[in-house]
Amino acid sequence: MALASQAALPIGPVPITLQSLAVLVVGAWLGPVWGAGAVLAWLALAAIGLPVLAGGAGNWSAMTGATFGFLLSFPLAAALAGRWRPDWSLWATLRLMLLAHVLILAIGCGWLALMLGANRALAVLWPLLPGGLGKSLTAALLLTFGAKWRASGNRGG
């Protein structure tokens, strides 16, 4: 997740990153409890000052600004993604990943609406939608084909 955070495109108060992709894949592979726990551990590292957030940020003030709602949503999204099962179809997996991204965007933009107003939050939301769709599809493909690869016995040995 820390590595995915470093790929950041600053477009306003909330950068576009690969964080949500990593959160969903980690949540799906680890399950709801361990996935959410891994995300909470990553956020704890950020809170104590390690540079694990977008653009190498890492401290309490970096977490409580405009991105707070998105960061708050990540453990919840990981827990939701943790409902995924390796025998699911690509379409079922995609639906779950889209739902998890909707959760992230709703909480994140809800926080922005409180901070900056609804119009500004909507202005931030629009550029995030294509990325959310692309990251949902990427997560679904990684999970579906990763599960098939693993089930086929290709464990790299």
GROMACS .gro file of C-alpha atoms in nm:
model
  157
    1MET     CA    1   0.000   0.000   0.000
    2ALA     CA    2   0.286   0.236   0.075
    3LEU     CA    3   0.434   0.173  -0.268
    4ALA     CA    4   0.097   0.230  -0.438
    5SER     CA    5   0.073   0.561  -0.252
    6GLN     CA    6   0.387   0.693  -0.417
    7ALA     CA    7   0.227   0.687  -0.763
    8ALA     CA    8   0.039   1.013  -0.713
    9LEU     CA    9  -0.102   1.260  -0.962
   10PRO     CA   10  -0.171   1.588  -0.778
   11ILE     CA   11  -0.491   1.733  -0.927
   12GLY     CA   12  -0.624   1.941  -0.640
   13PRO     CA   13  -0.695   1.880  -0.275
   14VAL     CA   14  -0.702   1.502  -0.331
   15PRO     CA   15  -0.437   1.340  -0.552
   16ILE     CA   16  -0.513   1.047  -0.778
   17THR     CA   17  -0.316   0.746  -0.650
   18LEU     CA   18  -0.314   0.369  -0.667
   19GLN     CA   19  -0.392   0.349  -0.294
   20SER     CA   20  -0.752   0.235  -0.340
   21LEU     CA   21  -0.643  -0.038  -0.582
   22ALA     CA   22  -0.398  -0.170  -0.323
   23VAL     CA   23  -0.655  -0.141  -0.043
   24LEU     CA   24  -0.911  -0.347  -0.236
   25VAL     CA   25  -0.667  -0.618  -0.344
   26VAL     CA   26  -0.521  -0.647   0.007
   27GLY     CA   27  -0.870  -0.660   0.157
   28ALA     CA   28  -0.986  -0.924  -0.090
   29TRP     CA   29  -0.682  -1.149  -0.043
   30LEU     CA   30  -0.664  -1.118   0.335
   31GLY     CA   31  -1.037  -1.120   0.411
   32PRO     CA   32  -1.244  -0.863   0.594
   33VAL     CA   33  -1.074  -0.871   0.934
   34TRP     CA   34  -0.710  -0.910   0.832
   35GLY     CA   35  -0.755  -0.683   0.529
   36ALA     CA   36  -0.900  -0.401   0.738
   37GLY     CA   37  -0.629  -0.467   0.999
   38ALA     CA   38  -0.354  -0.436   0.739
   39VAL     CA   39  -0.498  -0.105   0.621
   40LEU     CA   40  -0.525   0.020   0.980
   41ALA     CA   41  -0.161  -0.077   1.039
   42TRP     CA   42  -0.059   0.118   0.726
   43LEU     CA   43  -0.256   0.420   0.849
   44ALA     CA   44  -0.093   0.389   1.191
   45LEU     CA   45   0.249   0.402   1.024
   46ALA     CA   46   0.140   0.721   0.850
   47ALA     CA   47   0.009   0.868   1.175
   48ILE     CA   48   0.344   0.821   1.348
   49GLY     CA   49   0.522   0.999   1.066
   50LEU     CA   50   0.642   0.737   0.820
   51PRO     CA   51   0.617   0.858   0.458
   52VAL     CA   52   0.365   0.599   0.339
   53LEU     CA   53   0.090   0.824   0.204
   54ALA     CA   54   0.055   0.997  -0.132
   55GLY     CA   55   0.363   1.192  -0.232
   56GLY     CA   56   0.563   1.059   0.063
   57ALA     CA   57   0.344   1.230   0.322
   58GLY     CA   58   0.321   1.082   0.664
   59ASN     CA   59   0.208   1.255   0.979
   60TRP     CA   60  -0.113   1.329   1.160
   61SER     CA   61  -0.171   1.661   0.985
   62ALA     CA   62  -0.134   1.495   0.642
   63MET     CA   63  -0.406   1.250   0.743
   64THR     CA   64  -0.660   1.499   0.877
   65GLY     CA   65  -0.684   1.737   0.584
   66ALA     CA   66  -0.880   1.703   0.261
   67THR     CA   67  -0.792   1.334   0.226
   68PHE     CA   68  -0.923   1.237   0.571
   69GLY     CA   69  -1.253   1.097   0.440
   70PHE     CA   70  -1.075   0.883   0.183
   71LEU     CA   71  -0.829   0.749   0.440
   72LEU     CA   72  -1.115   0.685   0.683
   73SER     CA   73  -1.296   0.485   0.416
   74PHE     CA   74  -1.003   0.257   0.334
   75PRO     CA   75  -1.038   0.008   0.623
   76LEU     CA   76  -1.412  -0.013   0.554
   77ALA     CA   77  -1.351  -0.068   0.182
   78ALA     CA   78  -1.089  -0.335   0.261
   79ALA     CA   79  -1.341  -0.513   0.485
   80LEU     CA   80  -1.602  -0.494   0.210
   81ALA     CA   81  -1.357  -0.623  -0.052
   82GLY     CA   82  -1.272  -0.901   0.194
   83ARG     CA   83  -1.612  -1.056   0.117
   84TRP     CA   84  -1.465  -1.166  -0.219
   85ARG     CA   85  -1.417  -1.537  -0.280
   86PRO     CA   86  -1.164  -1.692  -0.523
   87ASP     CA   87  -1.436  -1.890  -0.702
   88TRP     CA   88  -1.628  -1.576  -0.803
   89SER     CA   89  -1.664  -1.480  -1.167
   90LEU     CA   90  -1.496  -1.173  -1.308
   91TRP     CA   91  -1.833  -0.994  -1.318
   92ALA     CA   92  -1.920  -1.071  -0.957
   93THR     CA   93  -1.572  -0.959  -0.851
   94LEU     CA   94  -1.603  -0.640  -1.055
   95ARG     CA   95  -1.937  -0.556  -0.894
   96LEU     CA   96  -1.786  -0.589  -0.548
   97MET     CA   97  -1.480  -0.380  -0.639
   98LEU     CA   98  -1.707  -0.110  -0.787
   99LEU     CA   99  -1.917  -0.111  -0.471
  100ALA     CA  100  -1.604  -0.072  -0.258
  101HIS     CA  101  -1.491   0.221  -0.473
  102VAL     CA  102  -1.834   0.381  -0.439
  103LEU     CA  103  -1.792   0.353  -0.062
  104ILE     CA  104  -1.450   0.520  -0.083
  105LEU     CA  105  -1.577   0.801  -0.303
  106ALA     CA  106  -1.892   0.857  -0.096
  107ILE     CA  107  -1.708   0.887   0.234
  108GLY     CA  108  -1.417   1.080   0.084
  109CYS     CA  109  -1.634   1.330  -0.102
  110GLY     CA  110  -1.873   1.351   0.192
  111TRP     CA  111  -1.584   1.471   0.405
  112LEU     CA  112  -1.482   1.716   0.133
  113ALA     CA  113  -1.838   1.850   0.118
  114LEU     CA  114  -1.822   1.922   0.490
  115MET     CA  115  -1.483   2.091   0.455
  116LEU     CA  116  -1.512   2.270   0.123
  117GLY     CA  117  -1.879   2.269   0.028
  118ALA     CA  118  -2.082   2.044  -0.198
  119ASN     CA  119  -1.987   2.216  -0.524
  120ARG     CA  120  -1.614   2.181  -0.457
  121ALA     CA  121  -1.661   1.817  -0.352
  122LEU     CA  122  -1.840   1.742  -0.678
  123ALA     CA  123  -1.562   1.915  -0.871
  124VAL     CA  124  -1.314   1.681  -0.701
  125LEU     CA  125  -1.534   1.375  -0.758
  126TRP     CA  126  -1.560   1.396  -1.137
  127PRO     CA  127  -1.189   1.341  -1.215
  128LEU     CA  128  -1.180   1.051  -0.965
  129LEU     CA  129  -1.459   0.852  -1.133
  130PRO     CA  130  -1.263   0.719  -1.434
  131GLY     CA  131  -0.978   0.616  -1.206
  132GLY     CA  132  -1.217   0.440  -0.970
  133LEU     CA  133  -1.365   0.250  -1.260
  134GLY     CA  134  -1.021   0.158  -1.396
  135LYS     CA  135  -0.890   0.054  -1.055
  136SER     CA  136  -1.202  -0.154  -0.990
  137LEU     CA  137  -1.153  -0.335  -1.320
  138THR     CA  138  -0.782  -0.383  -1.252
  139ALA     CA  139  -0.853  -0.523  -0.906
  140ALA     CA  140  -1.118  -0.759  -1.047
  141LEU     CA  141  -0.880  -0.883  -1.317
  142LEU     CA  142  -0.591  -0.929  -1.072
  143LEU     CA  143  -0.808  -1.116  -0.825
  144THR     CA  144  -0.994  -1.334  -1.075
  145PHE     CA  145  -0.695  -1.436  -1.281
  146GLY     CA  146  -0.468  -1.457  -0.977
  147ALA     CA  147  -0.711  -1.700  -0.816
  148LYS     CA  148  -0.730  -1.908  -1.134
  149TRP     CA  149  -0.352  -1.912  -1.165
  150ARG     CA  150  -0.316  -2.014  -0.803
  151ALA     CA  151  -0.581  -2.286  -0.834
  152SER     CA  152  -0.405  -2.430  -1.138
  153GLY     CA  153  -0.103  -2.509  -0.923
  154ASN     CA  154   0.130  -2.246  -1.070
  155ARG     CA  155   0.295  -2.142  -0.751
  156GLY     CA  156   0.628  -2.043  -0.904
  157GLY     CA  157   0.819  -2.343  -0.777
   0.00000   0.00000   0.00000
